[in-house]
Tab-separated table of C-alpha atoms in Angstrom:
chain	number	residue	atom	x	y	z
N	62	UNK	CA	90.671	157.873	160.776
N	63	UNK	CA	89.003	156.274	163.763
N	64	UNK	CA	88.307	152.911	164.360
N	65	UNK	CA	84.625	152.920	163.325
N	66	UNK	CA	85.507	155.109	160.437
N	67	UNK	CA	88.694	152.440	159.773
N	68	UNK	CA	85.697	149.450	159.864
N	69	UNK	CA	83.543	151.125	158.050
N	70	UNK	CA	85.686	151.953	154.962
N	71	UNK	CA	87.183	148.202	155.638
N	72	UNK	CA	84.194	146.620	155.113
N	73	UNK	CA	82.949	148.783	152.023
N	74	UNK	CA	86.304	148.092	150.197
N	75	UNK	CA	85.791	144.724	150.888
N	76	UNK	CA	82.529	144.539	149.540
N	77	UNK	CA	83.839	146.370	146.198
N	78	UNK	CA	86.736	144.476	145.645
N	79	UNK	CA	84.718	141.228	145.847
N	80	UNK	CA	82.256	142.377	143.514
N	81	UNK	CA	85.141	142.771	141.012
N	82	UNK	CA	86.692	139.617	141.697
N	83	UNK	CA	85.288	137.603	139.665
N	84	UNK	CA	83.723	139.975	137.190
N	85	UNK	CA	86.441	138.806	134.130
N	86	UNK	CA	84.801	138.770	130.746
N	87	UNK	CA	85.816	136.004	127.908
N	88	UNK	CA	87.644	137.586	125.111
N	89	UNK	CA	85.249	137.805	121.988
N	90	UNK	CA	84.287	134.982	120.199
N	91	UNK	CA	84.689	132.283	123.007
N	92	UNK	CA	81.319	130.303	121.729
N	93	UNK	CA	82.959	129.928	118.521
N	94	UNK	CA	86.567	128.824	120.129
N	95	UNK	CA	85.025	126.346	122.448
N	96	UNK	CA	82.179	124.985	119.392
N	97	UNK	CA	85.480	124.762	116.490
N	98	UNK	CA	88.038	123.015	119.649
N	99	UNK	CA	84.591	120.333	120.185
N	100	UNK	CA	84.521	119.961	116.212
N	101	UNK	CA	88.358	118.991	116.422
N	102	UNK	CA	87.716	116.472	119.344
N	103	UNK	CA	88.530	112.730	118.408
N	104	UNK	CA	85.791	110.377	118.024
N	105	UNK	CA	84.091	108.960	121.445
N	106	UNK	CA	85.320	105.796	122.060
N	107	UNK	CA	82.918	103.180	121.347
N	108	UNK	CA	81.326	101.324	124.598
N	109	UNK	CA	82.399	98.141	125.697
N	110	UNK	CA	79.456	96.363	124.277
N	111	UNK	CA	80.226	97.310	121.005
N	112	UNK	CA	83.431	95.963	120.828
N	113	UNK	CA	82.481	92.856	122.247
N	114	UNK	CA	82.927	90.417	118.974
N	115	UNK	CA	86.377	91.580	118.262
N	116	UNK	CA	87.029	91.089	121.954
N	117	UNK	CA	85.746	87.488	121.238
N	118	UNK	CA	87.430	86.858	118.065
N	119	UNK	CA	90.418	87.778	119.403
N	120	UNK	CA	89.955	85.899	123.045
N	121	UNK	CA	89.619	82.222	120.464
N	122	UNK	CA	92.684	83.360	118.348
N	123	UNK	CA	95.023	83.392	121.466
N	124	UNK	CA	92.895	80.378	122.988
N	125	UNK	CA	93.696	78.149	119.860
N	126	UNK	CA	97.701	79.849	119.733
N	127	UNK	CA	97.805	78.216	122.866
N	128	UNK	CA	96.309	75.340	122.580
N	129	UNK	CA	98.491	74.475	119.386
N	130	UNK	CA	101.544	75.222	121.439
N	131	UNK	CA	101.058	72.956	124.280
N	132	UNK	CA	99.890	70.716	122.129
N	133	UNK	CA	103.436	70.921	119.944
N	134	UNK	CA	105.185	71.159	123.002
N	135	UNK	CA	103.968	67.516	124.756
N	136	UNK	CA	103.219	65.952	121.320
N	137	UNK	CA	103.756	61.650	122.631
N	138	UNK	CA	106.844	60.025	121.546
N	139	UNK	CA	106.068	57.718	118.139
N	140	UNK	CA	105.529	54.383	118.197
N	141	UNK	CA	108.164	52.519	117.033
N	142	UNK	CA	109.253	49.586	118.523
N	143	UNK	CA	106.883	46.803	116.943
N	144	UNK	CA	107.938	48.239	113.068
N	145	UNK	CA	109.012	45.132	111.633
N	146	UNK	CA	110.813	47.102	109.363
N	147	UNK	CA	113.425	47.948	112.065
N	148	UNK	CA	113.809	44.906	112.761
N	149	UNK	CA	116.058	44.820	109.853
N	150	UNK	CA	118.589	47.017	110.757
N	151	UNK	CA	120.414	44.903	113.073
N	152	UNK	CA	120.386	42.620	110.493
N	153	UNK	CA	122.650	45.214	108.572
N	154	UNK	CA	124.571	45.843	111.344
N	155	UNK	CA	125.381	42.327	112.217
N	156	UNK	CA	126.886	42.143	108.359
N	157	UNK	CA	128.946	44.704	108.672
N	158	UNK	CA	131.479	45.886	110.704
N	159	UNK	CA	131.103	47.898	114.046
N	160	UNK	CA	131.538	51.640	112.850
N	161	UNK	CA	128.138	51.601	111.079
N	162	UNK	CA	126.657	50.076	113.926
N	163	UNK	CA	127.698	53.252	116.141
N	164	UNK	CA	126.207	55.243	114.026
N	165	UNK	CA	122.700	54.229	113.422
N	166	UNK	CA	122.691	53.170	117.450
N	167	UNK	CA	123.915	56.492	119.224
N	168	UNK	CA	121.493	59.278	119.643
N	169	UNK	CA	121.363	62.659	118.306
N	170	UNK	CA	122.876	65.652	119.527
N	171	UNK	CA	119.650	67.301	119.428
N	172	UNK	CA	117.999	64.359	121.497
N	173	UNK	CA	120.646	64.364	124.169
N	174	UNK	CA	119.812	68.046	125.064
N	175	UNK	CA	115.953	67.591	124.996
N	176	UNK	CA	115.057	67.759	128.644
N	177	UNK	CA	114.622	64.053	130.219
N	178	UNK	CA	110.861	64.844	131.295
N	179	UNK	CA	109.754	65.753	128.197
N	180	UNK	CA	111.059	62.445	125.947
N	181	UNK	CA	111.629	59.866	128.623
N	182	UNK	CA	109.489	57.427	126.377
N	183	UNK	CA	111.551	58.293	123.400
N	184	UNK	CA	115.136	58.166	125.140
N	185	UNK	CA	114.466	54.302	125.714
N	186	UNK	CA	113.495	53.668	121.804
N	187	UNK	CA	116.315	56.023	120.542
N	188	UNK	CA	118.807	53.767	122.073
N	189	UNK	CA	117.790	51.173	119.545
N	190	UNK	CA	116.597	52.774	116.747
N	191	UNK	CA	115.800	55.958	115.130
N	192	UNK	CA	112.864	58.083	114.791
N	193	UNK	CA	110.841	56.450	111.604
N	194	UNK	CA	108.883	59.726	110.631
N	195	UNK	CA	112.089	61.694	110.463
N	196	UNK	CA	114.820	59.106	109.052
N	197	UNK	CA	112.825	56.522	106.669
N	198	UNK	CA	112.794	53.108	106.838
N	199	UNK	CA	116.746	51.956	106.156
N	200	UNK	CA	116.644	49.575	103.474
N	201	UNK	CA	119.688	46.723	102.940
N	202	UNK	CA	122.704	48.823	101.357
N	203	UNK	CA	123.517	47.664	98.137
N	204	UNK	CA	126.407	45.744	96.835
N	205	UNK	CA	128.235	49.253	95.785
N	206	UNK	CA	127.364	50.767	99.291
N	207	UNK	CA	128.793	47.559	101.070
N	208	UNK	CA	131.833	48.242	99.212
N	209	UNK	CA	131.706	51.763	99.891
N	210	UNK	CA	131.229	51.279	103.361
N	211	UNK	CA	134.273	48.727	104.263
N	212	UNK	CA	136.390	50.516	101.938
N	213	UNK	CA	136.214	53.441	104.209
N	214	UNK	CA	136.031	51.522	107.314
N	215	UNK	CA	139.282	49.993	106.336
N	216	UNK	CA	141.091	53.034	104.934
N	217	UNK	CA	142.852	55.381	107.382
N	218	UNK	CA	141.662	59.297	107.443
N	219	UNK	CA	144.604	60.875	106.047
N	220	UNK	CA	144.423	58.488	102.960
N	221	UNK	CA	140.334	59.362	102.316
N	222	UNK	CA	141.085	62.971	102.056
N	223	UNK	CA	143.896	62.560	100.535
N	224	UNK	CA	142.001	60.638	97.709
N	225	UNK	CA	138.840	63.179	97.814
N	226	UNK	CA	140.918	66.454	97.112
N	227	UNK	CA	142.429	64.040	93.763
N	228	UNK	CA	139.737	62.954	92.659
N	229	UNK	CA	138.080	66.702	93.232
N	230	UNK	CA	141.166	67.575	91.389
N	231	UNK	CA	140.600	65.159	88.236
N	232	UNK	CA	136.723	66.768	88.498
N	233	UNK	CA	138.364	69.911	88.205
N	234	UNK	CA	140.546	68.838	85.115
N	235	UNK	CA	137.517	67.142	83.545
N	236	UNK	CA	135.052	70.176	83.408
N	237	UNK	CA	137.839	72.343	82.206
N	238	UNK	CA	138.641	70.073	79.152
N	239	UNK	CA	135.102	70.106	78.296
N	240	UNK	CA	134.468	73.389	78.203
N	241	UNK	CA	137.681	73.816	75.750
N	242	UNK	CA	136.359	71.347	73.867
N	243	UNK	CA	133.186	72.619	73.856
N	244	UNK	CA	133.373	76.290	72.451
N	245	UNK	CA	136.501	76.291	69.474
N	246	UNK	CA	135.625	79.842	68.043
N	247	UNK	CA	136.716	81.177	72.237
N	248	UNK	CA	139.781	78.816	72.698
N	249	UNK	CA	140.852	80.408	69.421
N	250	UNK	CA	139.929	84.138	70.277
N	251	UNK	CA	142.121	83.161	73.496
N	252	UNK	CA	145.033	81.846	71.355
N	253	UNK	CA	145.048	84.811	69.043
U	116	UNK	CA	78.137	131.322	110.652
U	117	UNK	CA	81.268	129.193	111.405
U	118	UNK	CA	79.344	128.336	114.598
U	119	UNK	CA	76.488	126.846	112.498
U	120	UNK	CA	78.791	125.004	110.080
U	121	UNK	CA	80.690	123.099	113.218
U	122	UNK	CA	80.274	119.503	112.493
U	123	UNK	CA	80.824	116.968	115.218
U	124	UNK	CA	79.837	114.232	112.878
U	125	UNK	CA	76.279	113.149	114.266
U	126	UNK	CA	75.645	109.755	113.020
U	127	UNK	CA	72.094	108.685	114.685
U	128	UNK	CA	69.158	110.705	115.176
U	129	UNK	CA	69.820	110.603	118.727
U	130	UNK	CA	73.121	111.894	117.913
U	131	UNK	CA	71.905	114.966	116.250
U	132	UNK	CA	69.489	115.643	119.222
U	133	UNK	CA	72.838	115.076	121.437
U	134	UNK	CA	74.644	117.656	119.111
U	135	UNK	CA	72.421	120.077	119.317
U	136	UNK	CA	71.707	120.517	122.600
U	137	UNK	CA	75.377	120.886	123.074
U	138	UNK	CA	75.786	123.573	120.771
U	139	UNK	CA	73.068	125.276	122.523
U	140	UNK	CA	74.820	124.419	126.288
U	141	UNK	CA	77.743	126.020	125.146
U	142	UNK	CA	76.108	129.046	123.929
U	143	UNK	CA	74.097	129.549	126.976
U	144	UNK	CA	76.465	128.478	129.438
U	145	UNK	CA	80.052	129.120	127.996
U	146	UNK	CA	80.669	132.759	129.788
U	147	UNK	CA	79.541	131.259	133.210
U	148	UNK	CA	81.833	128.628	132.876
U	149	UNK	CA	84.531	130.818	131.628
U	150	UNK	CA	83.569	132.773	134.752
U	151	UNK	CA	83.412	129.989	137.175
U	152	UNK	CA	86.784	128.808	135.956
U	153	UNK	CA	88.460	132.245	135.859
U	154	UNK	CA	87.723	132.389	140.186
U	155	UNK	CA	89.934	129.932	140.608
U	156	UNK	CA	92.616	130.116	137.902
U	157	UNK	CA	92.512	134.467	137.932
U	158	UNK	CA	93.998	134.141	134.625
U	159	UNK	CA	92.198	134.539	131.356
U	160	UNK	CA	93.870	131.547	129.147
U	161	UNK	CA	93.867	129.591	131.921
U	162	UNK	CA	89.965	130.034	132.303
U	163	UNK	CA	89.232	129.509	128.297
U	164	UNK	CA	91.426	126.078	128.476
U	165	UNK	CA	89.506	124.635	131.332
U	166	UNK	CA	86.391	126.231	130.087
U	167	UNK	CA	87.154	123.664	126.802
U	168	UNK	CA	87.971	120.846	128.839
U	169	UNK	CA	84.641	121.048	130.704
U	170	UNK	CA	82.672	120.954	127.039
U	171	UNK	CA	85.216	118.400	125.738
U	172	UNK	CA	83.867	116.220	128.970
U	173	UNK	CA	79.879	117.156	127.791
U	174	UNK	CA	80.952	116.017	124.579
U	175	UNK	CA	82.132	112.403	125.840
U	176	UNK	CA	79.385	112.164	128.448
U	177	UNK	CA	76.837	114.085	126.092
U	178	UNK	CA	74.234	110.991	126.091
U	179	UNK	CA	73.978	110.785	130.145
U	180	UNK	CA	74.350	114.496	130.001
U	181	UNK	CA	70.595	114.053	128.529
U	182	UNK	CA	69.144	112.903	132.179
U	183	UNK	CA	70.747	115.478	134.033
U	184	UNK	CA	68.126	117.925	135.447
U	185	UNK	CA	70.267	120.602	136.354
U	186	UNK	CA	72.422	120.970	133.648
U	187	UNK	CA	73.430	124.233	134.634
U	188	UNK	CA	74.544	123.003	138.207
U	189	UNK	CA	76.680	119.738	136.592
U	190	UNK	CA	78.145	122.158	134.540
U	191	UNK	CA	79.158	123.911	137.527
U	192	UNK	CA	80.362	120.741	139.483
U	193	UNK	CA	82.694	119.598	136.427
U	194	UNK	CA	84.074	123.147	135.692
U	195	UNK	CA	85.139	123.613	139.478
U	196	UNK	CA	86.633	120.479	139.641
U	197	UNK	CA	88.651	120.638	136.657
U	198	UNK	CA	89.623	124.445	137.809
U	199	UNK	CA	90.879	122.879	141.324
U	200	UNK	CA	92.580	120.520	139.568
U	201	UNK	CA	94.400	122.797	137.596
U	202	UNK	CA	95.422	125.378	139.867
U	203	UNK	CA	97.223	122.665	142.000
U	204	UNK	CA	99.006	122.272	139.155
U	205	UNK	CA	100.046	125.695	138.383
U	206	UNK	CA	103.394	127.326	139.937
U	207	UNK	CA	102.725	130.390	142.339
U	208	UNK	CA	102.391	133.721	140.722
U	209	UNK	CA	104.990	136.437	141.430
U	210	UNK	CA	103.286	139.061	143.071
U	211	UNK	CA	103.461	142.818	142.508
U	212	UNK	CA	105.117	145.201	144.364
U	213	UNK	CA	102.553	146.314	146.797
U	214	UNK	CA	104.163	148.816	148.626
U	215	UNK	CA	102.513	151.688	146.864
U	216	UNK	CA	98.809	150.376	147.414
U	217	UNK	CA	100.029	149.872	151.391
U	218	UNK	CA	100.896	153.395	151.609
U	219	UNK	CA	97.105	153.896	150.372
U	220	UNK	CA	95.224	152.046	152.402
U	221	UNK	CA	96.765	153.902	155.488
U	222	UNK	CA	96.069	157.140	154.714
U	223	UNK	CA	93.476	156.401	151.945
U	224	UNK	CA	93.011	159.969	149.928
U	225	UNK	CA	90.612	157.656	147.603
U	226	UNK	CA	87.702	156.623	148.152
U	227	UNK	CA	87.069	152.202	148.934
U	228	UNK	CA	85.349	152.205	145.189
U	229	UNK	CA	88.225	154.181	143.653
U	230	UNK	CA	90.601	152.134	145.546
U	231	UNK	CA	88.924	148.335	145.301
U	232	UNK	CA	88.846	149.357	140.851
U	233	UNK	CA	93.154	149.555	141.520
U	234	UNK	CA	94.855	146.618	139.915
U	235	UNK	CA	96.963	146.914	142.842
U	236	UNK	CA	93.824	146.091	145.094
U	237	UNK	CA	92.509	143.236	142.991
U	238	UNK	CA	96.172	141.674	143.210
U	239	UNK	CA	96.342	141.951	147.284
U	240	UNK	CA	92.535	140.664	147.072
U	241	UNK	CA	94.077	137.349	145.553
U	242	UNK	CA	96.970	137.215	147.807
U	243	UNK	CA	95.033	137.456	150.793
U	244	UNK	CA	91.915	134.493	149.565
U	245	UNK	CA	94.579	132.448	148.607
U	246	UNK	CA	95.805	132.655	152.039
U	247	UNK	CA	93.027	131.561	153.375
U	248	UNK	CA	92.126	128.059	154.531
U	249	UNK	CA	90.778	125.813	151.940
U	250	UNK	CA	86.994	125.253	153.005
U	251	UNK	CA	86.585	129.255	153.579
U	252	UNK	CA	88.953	130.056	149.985
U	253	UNK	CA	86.640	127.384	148.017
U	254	UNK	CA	83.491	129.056	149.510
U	255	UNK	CA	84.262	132.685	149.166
U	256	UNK	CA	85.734	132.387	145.906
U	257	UNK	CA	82.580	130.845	144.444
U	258	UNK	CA	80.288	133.333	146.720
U	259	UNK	CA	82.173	136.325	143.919
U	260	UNK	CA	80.139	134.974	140.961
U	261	UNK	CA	77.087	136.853	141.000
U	262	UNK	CA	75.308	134.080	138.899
U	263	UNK	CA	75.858	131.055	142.125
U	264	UNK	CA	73.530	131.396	145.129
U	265	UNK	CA	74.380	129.643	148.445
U	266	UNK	CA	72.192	126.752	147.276
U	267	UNK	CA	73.973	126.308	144.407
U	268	UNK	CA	77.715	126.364	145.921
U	269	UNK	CA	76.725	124.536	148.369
U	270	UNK	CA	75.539	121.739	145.488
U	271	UNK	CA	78.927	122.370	143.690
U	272	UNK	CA	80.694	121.706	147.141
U	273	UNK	CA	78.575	119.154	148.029
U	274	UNK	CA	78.222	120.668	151.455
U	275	UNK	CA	75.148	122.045	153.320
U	276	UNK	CA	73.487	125.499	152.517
U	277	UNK	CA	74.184	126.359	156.350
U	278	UNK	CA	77.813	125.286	156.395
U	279	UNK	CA	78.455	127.773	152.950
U	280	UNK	CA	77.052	130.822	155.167
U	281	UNK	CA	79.229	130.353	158.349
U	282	UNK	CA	82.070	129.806	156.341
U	283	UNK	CA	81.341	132.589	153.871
U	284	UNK	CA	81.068	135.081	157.202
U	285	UNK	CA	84.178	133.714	158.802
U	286	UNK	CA	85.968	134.439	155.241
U	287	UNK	CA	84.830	137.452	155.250
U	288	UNK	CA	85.823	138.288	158.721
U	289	UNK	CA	89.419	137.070	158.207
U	290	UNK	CA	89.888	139.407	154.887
U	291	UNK	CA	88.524	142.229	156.926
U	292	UNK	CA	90.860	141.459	160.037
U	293	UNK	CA	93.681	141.381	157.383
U	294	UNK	CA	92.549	144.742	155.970
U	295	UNK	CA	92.455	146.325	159.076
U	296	UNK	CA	95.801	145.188	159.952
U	297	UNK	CA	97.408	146.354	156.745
U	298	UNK	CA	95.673	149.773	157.398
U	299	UNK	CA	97.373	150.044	160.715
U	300	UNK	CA	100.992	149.287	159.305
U	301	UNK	CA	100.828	146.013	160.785
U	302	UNK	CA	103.463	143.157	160.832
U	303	UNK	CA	102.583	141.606	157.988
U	304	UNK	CA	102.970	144.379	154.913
U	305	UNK	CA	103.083	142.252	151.962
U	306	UNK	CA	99.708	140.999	152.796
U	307	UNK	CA	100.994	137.164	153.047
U	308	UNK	CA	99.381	135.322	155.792
């Protein structure tokens, strides 16, 4: 083959093989494939604008979420220190003897980890007195509590327990005895 | 008809409109695409699944589709690009043994029809465009549809109608220059650039 010849054929197989290229065919049936596979597609997504009120809704839920948290979180220290009511306690503590007056004086364990920024207004007041919305206002202990009170300021540890688990002991004992008492058609199924 | 019953749950009146125009897009135009897409991909699943995604896209644009003028042409744009896409994402082929068709083309005994209907042929046709530089593969390959004019690729390729015939002549000239080589015995038998 000569060179003309060799063009010549080169450029008619060309020709023929690029009419073929592309000359694929679908297999049968492809409008009804592609129509049933658009039937199956999920919903369009509706457009922004229609979603717009439950964008809002939800916008003022969070808005107020956070509101009421910052709010919570920097609520002002209560008022406290013009109660006249509280005025009274170191009245109680000036009867009695120092141990009670420890206790209603030293702050919480829960107020000495608050950080100081965030209750330096209450750290002053708790030093004196405590909070009157939680703990309410501490009347004058009665006679028996008085008693109570100096009885176990005066008694030494060991001897208070030693006295709780006896007189748990005689609860014990007492309870039992009643039921006995109480029910005589068991105790005697028991004793048969 | 199953094609008939298809419900893509219209719910306005504008929706039905919407519907059935694209039932009747895909009738009319669902072989070109499939055509369009199979150029690129060469493979016939391939072409179906990209054929669906371009409808799928109709279907979720199918109210702006309604202003298009040429729908035939965005149709066109949105299949090719979703081919391209595709094919970048698709492993090489292994190629056939072409040694046989080689032997041909040197001392053809067939004639170029005879031997351009060999599978063999077709095979070292795809080799060779996809050898070819990008802006002359994307123009040629296109160029095979007989249903795309030069006006209309060079819409899809958003290029001018002058640019798509230089670069559909230099395209051609590089297949040619490969043939020609291959008919020689040159260097390069496997038909690889």
């Amino acid at each position: 083959m000569n060179p003309e010849e060799r063009d010549q054929f080169t450029e008619q197989l060309l020709d023929a093989t690029l009419r073929q290229y592309s000359t694929a065919e679908p297999a049968p049936g492809l409008e009804k494939r592609l129509l049933a596979s658009l039937a199956l597609a999920p919903p369009k997504p509706k457009p922004i604008a229609h979603r717009w009120p439950w964008m809002l809704a939800a916008a003022a839920v969070l808005l107020i979420a956070v509101v009421s948290t910052a709010t919570l979180w920097h609520r002002p220290a209560p008022q406290v220190a013009n109660d006249s009511t509280l005025q009274a306690t170191p009245v109680v503590r000036a009867d009695q003897p120092t141990p009670v007056v420890s206790i209603l004086s030293a702050p919480s364990k829960s107020e000495l980890a608050l950080p100081a920024t965030r209750h330096h207004a209450t750290t002053a007041v708790n030093t004196a007195a405590p909070h009157q919305e939680l703990f309410p206002t501490p009347a004058p202990p009665s006679e028996q509590e008085r008693l109570l009170l100096s009885y176990v300021d005066r008694t030494p540890v060991p001897e208070l327990l030693a006295t709780n688990a006896r007189m748990a002991a005689e609860r014990d004992a007492d309870l039992k005895r009643f039921f006995a008492n109480a029910d005589p058609a068991n105790s005697a199924g028991d004793a048969q | 008809m199953l094609v008939n019953a298809v419900a893509i749950n219209p719910k306005t009146a504008t929706d039905k409109v919407a519907v059935a125009s694209l039932d009747a897009l895909v009738r009319e135009h669902a072989r070109f695409v499939f055509r369009l897409a199979y150029s690129v991909l060469r493979n016939h699943h391939d072409a179906e699944d990209a054929a669906q995604e371009t409808f799928l896209r109709v279907l979720r644009h199918r109210q702006e589709m309604e202003e298009v003028a040429d729908q035939r042409a965005w149709l066109a744009r949105v299949t090719w690009r979703i081919a391209v896409d595709r094919v970048r994402r698709t492993p090489e082929r292994d190629h056939d043994d072409l040694a046989p068709l080689l032997e041909q083309l040197r001392s053809p005994q067939a004639s170029a029809l005879q031997l351009a209907a060999d599978a063999q042929m077709l095979r070292l046709t795809e080799t060779m465009v996809a050898a070819l530089p990008a802006e002359l593969r994307d123009v040629l390959t296109l160029s095979t549809l007989e249903e795309l004019n030069s006006r209309e690729i060079a819409e899809i390729l958003g290029i001018p109608e002058g640019t798509v015939r230089t670069r559909l002549q230099r395209a051609r000239q590089r297949l040619k220059d490969k043939l020609n080589e291959l008919m020689k015995g040159g260097r390069n038998e496997s038909g690889r650039a």
